[in-house]
Tab-separated table of C-alpha atoms and ligand atoms in Angstrom:
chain	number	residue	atom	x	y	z
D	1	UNK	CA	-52.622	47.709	-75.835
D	2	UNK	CA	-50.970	49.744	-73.199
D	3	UNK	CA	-53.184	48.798	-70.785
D	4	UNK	CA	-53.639	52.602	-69.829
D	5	UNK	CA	-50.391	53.702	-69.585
D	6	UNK	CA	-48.944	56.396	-71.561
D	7	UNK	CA	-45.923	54.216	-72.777
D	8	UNK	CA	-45.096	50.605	-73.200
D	9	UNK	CA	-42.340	50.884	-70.685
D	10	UNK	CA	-44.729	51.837	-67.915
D	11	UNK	CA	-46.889	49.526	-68.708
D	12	UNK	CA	-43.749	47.281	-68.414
D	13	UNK	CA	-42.863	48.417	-65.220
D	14	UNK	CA	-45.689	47.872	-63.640
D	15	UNK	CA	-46.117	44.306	-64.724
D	16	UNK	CA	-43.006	43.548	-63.026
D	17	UNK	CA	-44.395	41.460	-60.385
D	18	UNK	CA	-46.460	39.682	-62.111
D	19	UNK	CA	-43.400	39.059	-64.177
D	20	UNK	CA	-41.328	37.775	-61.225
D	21	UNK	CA	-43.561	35.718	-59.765
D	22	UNK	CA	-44.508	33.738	-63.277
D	23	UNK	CA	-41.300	32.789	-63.749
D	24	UNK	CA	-40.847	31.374	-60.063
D	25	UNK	CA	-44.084	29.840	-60.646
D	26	UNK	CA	-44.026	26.065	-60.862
D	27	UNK	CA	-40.264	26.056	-60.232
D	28	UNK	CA	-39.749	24.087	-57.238
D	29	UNK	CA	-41.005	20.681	-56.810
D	30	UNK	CA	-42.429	19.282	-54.027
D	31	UNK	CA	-39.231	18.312	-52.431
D	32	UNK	CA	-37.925	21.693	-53.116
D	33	UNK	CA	-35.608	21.140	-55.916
D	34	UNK	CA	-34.934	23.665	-58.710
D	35	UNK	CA	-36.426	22.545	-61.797
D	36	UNK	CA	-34.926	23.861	-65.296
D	37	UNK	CA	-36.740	23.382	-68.434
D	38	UNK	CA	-34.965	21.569	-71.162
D	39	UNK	CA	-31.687	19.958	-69.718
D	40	UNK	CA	-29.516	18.049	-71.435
D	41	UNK	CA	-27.221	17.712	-68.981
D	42	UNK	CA	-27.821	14.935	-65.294
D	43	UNK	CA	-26.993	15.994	-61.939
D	44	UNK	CA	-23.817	14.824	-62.405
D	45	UNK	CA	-22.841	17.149	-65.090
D	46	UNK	CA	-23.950	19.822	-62.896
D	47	UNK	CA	-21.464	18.143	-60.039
D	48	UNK	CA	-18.592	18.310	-62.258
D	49	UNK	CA	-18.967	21.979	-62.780
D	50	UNK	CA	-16.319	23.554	-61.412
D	51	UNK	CA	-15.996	27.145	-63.305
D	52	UNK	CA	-18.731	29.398	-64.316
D	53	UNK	CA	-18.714	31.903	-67.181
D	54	UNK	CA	-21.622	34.311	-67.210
D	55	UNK	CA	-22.337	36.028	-71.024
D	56	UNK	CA	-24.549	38.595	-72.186
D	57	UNK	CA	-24.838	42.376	-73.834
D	58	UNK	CA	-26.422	45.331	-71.719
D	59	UNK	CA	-28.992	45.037	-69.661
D	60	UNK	CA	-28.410	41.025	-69.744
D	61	UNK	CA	-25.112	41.817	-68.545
D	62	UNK	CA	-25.679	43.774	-65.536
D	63	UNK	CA	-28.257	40.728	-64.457
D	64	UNK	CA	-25.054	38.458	-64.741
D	65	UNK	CA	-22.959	40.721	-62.805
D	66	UNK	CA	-25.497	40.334	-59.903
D	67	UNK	CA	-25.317	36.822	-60.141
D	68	UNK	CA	-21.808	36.215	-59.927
D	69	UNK	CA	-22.272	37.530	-56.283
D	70	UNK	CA	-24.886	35.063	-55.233
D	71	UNK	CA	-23.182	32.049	-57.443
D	72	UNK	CA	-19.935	32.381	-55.887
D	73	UNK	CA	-21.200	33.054	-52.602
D	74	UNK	CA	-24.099	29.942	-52.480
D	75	UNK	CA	-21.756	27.427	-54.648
D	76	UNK	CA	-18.191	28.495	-53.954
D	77	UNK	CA	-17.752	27.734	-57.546
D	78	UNK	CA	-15.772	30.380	-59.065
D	79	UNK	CA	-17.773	32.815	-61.266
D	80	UNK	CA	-16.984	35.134	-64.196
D	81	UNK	CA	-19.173	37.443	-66.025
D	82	UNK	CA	-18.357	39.055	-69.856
D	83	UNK	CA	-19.528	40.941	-71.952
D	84	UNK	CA	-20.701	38.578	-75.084
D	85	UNK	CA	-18.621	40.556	-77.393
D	86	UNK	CA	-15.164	40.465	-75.568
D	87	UNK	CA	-15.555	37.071	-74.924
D	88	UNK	CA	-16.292	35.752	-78.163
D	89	UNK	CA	-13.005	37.035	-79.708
D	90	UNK	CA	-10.099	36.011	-76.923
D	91	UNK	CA	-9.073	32.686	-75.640
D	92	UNK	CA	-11.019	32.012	-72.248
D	93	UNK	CA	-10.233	28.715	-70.719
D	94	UNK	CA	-12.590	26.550	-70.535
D	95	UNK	CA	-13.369	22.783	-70.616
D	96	UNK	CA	-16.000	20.337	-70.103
D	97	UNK	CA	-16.425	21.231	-66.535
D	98	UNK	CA	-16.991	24.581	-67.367
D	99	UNK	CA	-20.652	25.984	-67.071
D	100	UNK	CA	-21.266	28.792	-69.705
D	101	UNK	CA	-24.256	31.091	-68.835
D	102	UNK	CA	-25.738	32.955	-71.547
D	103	UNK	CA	-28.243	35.435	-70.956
D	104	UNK	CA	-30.402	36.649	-73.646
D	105	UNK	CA	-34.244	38.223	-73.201
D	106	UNK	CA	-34.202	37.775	-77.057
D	107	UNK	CA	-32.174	34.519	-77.734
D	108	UNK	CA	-31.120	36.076	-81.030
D	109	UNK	CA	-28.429	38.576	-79.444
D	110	UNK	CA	-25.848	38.310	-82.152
D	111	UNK	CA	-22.921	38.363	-79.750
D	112	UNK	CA	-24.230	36.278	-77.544
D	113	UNK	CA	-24.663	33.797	-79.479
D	114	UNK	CA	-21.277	33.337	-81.140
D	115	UNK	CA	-20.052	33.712	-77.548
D	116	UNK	CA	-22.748	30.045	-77.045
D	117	UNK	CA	-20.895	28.655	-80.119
D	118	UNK	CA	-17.133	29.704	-78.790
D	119	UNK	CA	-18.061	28.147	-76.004
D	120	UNK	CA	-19.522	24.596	-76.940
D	121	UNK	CA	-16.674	24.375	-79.530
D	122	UNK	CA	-14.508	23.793	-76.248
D	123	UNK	CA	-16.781	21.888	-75.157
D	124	UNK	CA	-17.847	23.832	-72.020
D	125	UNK	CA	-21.734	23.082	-70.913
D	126	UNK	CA	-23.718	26.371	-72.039
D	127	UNK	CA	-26.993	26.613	-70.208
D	128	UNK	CA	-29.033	29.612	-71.013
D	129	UNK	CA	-31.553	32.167	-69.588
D	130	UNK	CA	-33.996	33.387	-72.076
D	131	UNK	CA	-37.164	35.447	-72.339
D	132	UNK	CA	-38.214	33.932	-75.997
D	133	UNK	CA	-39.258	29.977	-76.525
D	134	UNK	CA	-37.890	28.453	-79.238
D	135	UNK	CA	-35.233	31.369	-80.090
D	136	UNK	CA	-31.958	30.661	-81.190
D	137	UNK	CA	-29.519	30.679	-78.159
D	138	UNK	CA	-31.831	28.499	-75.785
D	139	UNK	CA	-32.053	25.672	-78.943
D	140	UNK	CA	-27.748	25.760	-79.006
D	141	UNK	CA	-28.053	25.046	-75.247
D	142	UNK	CA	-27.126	22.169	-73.334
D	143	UNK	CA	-29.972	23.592	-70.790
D	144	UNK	CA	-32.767	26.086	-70.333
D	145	UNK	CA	-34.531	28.148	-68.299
D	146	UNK	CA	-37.263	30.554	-69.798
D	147	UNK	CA	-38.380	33.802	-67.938
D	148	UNK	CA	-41.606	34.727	-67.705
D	149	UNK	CA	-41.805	38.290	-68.990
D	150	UNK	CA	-44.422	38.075	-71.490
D	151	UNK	CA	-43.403	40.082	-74.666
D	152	UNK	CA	-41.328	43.422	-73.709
D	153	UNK	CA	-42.339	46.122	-76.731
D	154	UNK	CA	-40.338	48.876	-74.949
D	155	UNK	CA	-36.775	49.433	-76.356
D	156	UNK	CA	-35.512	49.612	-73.080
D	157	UNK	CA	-35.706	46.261	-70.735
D	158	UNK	CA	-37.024	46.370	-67.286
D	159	UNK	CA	-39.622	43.519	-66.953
D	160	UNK	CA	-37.196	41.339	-68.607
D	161	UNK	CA	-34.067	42.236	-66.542
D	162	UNK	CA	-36.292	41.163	-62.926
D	163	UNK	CA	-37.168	37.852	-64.586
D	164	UNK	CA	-33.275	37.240	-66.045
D	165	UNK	CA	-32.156	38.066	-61.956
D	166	UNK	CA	-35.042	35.880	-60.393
D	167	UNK	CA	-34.046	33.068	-63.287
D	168	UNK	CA	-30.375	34.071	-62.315
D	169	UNK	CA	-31.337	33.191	-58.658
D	170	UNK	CA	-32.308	30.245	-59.520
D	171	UNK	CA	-29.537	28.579	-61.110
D	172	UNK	CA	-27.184	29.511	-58.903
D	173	UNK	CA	-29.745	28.035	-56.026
D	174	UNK	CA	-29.969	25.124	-58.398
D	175	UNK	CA	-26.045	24.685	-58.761
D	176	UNK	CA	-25.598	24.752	-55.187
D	177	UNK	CA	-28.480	22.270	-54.738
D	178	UNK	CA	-26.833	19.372	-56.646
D	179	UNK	CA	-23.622	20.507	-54.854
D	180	UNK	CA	-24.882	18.879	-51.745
D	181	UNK	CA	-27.237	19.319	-48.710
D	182	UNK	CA	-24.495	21.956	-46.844
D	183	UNK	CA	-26.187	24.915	-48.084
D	184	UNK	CA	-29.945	23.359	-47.720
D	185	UNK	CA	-30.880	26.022	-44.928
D	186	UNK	CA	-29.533	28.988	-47.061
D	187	UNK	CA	-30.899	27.454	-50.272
D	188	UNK	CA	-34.700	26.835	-48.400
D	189	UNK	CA	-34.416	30.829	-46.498
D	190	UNK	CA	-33.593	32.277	-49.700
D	191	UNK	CA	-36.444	30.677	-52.127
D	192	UNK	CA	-38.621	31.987	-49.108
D	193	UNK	CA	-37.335	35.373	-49.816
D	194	UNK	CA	-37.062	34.851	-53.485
D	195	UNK	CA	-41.160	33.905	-53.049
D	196	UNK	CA	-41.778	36.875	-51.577
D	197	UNK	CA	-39.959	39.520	-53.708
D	198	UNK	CA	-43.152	40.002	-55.843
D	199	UNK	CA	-45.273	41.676	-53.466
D	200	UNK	CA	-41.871	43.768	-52.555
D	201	UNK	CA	-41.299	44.707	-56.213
D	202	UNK	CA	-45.022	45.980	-55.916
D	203	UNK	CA	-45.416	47.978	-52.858
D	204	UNK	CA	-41.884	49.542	-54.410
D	205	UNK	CA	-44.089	50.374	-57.050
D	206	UNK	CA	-46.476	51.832	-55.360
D	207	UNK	CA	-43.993	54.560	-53.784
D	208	UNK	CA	-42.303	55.962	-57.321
D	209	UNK	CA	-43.839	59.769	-56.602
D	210	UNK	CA	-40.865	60.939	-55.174
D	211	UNK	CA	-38.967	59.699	-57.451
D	212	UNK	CA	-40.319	60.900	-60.442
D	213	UNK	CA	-40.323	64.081	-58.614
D	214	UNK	CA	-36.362	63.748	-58.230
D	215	UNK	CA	-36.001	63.210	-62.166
D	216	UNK	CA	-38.167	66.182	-63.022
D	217	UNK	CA	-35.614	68.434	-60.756
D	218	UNK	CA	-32.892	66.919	-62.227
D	219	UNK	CA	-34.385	67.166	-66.016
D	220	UNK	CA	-34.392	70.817	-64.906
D	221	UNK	CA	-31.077	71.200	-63.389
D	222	UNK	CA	-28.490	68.941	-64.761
D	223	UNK	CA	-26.661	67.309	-68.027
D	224	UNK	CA	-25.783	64.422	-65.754
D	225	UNK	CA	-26.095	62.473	-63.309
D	226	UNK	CA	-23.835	59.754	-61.412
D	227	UNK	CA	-24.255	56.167	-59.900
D	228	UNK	CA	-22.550	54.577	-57.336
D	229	UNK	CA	-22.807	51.298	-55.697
D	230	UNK	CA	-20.865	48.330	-53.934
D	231	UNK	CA	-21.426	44.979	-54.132
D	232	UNK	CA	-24.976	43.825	-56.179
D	233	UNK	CA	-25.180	47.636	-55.439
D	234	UNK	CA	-22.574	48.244	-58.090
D	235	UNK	CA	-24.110	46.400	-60.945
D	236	UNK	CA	-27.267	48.029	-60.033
D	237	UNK	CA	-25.833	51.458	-60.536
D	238	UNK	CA	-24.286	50.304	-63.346
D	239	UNK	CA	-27.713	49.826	-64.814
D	240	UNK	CA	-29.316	52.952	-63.944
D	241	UNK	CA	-26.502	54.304	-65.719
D	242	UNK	CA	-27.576	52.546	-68.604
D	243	UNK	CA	-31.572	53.490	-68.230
D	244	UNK	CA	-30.699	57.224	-68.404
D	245	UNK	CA	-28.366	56.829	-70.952
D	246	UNK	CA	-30.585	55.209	-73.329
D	247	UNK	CA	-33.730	56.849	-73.000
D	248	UNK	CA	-32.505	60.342	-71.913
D	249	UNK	CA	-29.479	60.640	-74.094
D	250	UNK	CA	-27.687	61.988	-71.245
D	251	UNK	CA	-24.639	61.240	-69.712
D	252	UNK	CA	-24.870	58.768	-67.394
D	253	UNK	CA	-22.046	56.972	-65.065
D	254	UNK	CA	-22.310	53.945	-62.824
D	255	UNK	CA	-19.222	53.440	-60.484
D	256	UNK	CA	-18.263	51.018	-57.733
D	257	UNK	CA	-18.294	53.191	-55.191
D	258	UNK	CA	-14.641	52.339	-54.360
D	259	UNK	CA	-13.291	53.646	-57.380
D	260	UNK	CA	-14.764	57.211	-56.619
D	261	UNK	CA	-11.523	58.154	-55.226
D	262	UNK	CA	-9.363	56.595	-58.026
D	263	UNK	CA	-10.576	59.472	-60.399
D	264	UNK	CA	-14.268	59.689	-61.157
D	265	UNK	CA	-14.386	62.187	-58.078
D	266	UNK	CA	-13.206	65.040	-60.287
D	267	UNK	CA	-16.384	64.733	-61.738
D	268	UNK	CA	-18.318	66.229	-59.144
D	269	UNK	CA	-19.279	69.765	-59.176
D	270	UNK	CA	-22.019	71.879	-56.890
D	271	UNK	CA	-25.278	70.245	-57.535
D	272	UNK	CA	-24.024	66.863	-59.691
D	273	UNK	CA	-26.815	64.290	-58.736
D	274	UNK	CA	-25.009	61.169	-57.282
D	275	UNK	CA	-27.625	58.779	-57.110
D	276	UNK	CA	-26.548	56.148	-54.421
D	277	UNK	CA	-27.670	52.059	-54.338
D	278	UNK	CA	-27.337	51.570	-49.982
D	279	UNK	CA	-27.534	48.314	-48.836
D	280	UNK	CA	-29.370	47.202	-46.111
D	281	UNK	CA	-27.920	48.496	-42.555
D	282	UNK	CA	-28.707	44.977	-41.195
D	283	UNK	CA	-25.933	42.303	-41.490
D	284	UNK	CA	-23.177	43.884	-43.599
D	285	UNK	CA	-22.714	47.040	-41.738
D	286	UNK	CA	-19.427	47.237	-43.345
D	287	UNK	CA	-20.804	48.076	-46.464
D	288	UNK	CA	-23.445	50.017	-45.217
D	289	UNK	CA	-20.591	52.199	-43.577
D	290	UNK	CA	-18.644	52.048	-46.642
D	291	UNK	CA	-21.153	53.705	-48.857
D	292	UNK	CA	-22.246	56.191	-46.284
D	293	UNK	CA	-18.209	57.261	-46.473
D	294	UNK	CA	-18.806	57.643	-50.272
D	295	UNK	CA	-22.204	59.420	-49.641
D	296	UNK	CA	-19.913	62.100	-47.549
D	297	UNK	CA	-17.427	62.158	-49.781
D	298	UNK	CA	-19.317	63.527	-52.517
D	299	UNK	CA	-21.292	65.706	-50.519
D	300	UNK	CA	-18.249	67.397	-49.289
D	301	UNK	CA	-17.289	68.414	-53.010
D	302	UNK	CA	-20.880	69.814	-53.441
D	303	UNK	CA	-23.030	66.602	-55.000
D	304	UNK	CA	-26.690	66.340	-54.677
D	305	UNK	CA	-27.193	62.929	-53.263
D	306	UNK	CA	-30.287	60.755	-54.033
D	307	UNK	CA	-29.959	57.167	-51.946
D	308	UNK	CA	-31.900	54.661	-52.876
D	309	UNK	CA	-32.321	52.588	-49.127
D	310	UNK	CA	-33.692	49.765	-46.892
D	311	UNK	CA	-37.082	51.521	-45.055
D	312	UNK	CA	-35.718	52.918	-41.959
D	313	UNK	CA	-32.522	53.549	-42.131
D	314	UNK	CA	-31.663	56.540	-40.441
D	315	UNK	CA	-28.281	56.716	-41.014
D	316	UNK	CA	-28.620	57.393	-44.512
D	317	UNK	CA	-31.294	59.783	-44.431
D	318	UNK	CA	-29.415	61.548	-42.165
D	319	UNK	CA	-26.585	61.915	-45.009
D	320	UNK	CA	-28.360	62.143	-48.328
D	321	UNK	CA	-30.359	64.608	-49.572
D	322	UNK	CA	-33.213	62.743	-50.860
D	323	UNK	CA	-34.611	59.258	-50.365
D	324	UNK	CA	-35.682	56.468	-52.167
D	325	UNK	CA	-37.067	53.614	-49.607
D	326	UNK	CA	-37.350	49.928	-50.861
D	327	UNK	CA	-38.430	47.207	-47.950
D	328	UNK	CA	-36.153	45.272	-46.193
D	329	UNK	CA	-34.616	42.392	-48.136
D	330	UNK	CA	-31.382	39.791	-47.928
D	331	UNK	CA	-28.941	41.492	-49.640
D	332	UNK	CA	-27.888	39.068	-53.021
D	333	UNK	CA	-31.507	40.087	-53.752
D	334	UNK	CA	-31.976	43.314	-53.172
D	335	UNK	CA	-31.581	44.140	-56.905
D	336	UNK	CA	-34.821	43.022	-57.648
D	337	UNK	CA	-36.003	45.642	-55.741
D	338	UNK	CA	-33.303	48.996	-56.206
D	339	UNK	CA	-33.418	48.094	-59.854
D	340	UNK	CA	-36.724	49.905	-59.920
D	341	UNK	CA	-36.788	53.280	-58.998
D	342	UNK	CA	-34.105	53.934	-61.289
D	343	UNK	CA	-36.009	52.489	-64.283
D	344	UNK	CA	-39.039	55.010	-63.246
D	345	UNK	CA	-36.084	57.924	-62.587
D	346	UNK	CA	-35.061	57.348	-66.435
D	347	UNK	CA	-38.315	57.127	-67.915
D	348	UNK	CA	-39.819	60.382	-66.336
D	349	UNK	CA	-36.148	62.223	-66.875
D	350	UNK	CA	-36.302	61.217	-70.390
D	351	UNK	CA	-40.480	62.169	-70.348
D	352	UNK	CA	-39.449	65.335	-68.872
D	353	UNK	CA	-36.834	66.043	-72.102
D	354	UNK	CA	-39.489	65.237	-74.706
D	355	UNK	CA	-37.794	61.787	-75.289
D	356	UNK	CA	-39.222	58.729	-77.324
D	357	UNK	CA	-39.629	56.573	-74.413
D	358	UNK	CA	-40.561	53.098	-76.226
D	359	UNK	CA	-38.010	53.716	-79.068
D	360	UNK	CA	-35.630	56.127	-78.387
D	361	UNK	CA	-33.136	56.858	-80.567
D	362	UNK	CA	-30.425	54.793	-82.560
D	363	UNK	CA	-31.822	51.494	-80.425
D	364	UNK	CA	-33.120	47.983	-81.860
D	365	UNK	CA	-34.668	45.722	-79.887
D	366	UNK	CA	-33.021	42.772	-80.872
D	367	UNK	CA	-29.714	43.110	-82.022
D	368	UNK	CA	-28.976	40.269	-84.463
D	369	UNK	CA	-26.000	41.992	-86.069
D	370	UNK	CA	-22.261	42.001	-84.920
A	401	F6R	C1	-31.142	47.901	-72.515
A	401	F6R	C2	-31.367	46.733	-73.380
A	401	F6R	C3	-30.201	46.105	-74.045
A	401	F6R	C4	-30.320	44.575	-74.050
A	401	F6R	C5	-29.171	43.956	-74.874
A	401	F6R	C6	-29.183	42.437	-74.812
A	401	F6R	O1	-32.323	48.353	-71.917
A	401	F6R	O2	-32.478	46.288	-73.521
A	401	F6R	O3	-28.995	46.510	-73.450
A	401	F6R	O4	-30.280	44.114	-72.740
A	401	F6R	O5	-29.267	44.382	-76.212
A	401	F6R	O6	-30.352	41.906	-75.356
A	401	F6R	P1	-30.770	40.393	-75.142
A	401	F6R	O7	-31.039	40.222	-73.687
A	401	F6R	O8	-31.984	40.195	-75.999
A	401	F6R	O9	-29.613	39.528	-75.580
């Protein structure tokens, strides 16, 4: 039932793919329009949109905090992303041009799903991303659109989170789609890139011996370790974070790297492991410069950097002490691709402390309570 692998979650892993490209599968019609499963809203509806809300718990989360980058940046429709349970008990504004967004591998998410029912009792337009057929949140929804994962056993979510981001991807291509034909040469480029991402996510695959090498060193060495990121880079880290927290039971930060300087740099001591998400040195050089700033900064006070990077880029591997290379990719999808090492850097960490991989501590799978 494992296929071979020692756990579930490397089984998991190594599905991811696979995972990706079933849910992209079948997708886009001929005339290369987004197709969702059950809608009960027309074109129209999706016209009138003119807010989006993203909600979800954890993992789910972190996939909508990547897509509020590509949504506001594809659709110029303003995007927000909270966390199911803060959202459920205040007073967001919304109406019926409001698109809700709730993301839920289980569709049973507790939270989640009173954050659906806050929602469509102001009459806001919930459409949902969900990994289960049938499950409670997608049947409360005005639309769908499954993923593809296949039943996840591990505790921890890593097949599902690629599918929620590649489903993510394609709303918001979707949304900017019935927006109008301005962004048709952006929306076609980036469904070519989003095609491609499977045989990306696999080659990254192929390359995880250095990283597992990095967690066993820092298994040995540390009682933490630190993410920063900017950008889809920041979520990213921000999930890491989470990985190692959950399966290692050891503390774990993600940071935009930004903020470093607005207190979390105290943290760093000689040897903390700052794990770094680097975005590709092509377009936004900005950023790339940013983070390499960050990458100095901490070095200066004495942190062991690990960068995860575009293949080739010098500059960083000048800077950082260790690499991580993922291939070249636009940047609002580059998640889909840095996600991954750091799922394999928790697993082996937490293999390395004599962890419960598949069902660590504390942890349900489904959380149906609030
Ligand atoms: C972390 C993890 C959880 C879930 C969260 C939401 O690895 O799996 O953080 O992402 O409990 O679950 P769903 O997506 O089922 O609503």
């Amino acid at each position: 039932e494992k296929g071979g692998y020692d756990t579930f979650m490397a089984k998991e892993i190594h599905e991811q793919p696979q995972a990706v490209a079933d849910t992209l599968r079948g997708r886009i019609d001929e005339s290369g329009q987004i197709v969702l499963d059950e809608v009960r809203m027309s074109d129209q509806d999706f016209r009138d949109i003119d807010k989006v809300f993203i909600v979800a718990c954890g993992t789910s989360y972190h996939a909508g905090l990547v897509t509020k980058y590509a949504i506001e940046h594809w659709t110029r429709i303003p995007c927000e992303v909270e966390l199911a349970s803060e959202f459920r008990y205040r007073d967001p504004v919304l109406d019926r041009s409001t698109l809700v967004v709730a993301i839920s591998q289980s569709g049973e998410t507790m939270d989640t799903l009173m954050a659906v029912r806050h929602a469509k009792d102001q009459k806001a337009r919930v459409l949902s991303i969900s990994n289960t057929v049938g499950s409670t949140i997608p049947r409360e929804s005005d639309a769908v659109l499954y993923t593809r994962a296949g039943i996840e056993v591990a505790v921890a979510s890593t097949k599902a989170f690629l599918t929620q981001l590649a489903a993510c991807y394609l709303v918001g291509l979707h949304l900017a789609q019935v927006r109008g034909i301005k962004y048709a040469d952006e929306v076609s480029a980036i469904l070519d890139e989003l095609v491609a991402a499977p045989g990306k996510i696999a080659k990254v695959i192929e390359n995880l011996d250095p990283v597992r090498e990095m967690a066993r060193e820092c298994a040995a060495n540390g009682d933490r370790v630190l993410f920063i990121g900017r950008h889809v880079g920041y979520p990213v880290a921000l999930e890491g974070a989470l990985k190692l927290k959950e399966l290692a039971y050891l503390h774990a930060e993600g940071f935009a790297a930004g903020e470093l300087k607005h207190g979390p740099i105290s943290l760093i001591e000689t040897g903390t492991p700052v794990i770094a998400i680097v975005p590709s040195p092509r377009g936004r050089s900005l950023l790339h410069d940013k983070i390499i700033s960050n990458i100095q900064e901490v070095k200066a006070r004495g942190a062991r950097v690990i960068a995860v990077c575009e293949e080739g880029d010098k500059i960083t591997a000048v800077h950082a002490d260790h690499v991580i290379e993922t291939p070249a990719s636009p940047t609002l999808l580059a998640p889909l691709l840095t996600a991954v090492p750091l799922q394999e850097f928790a697993a082996e960490l937490a293999t390395a402390l004599g962890r419960d991989i598949d069902q660590p501590r504390n942890l349900a799978k489904s959380v149906t309570v609030e």
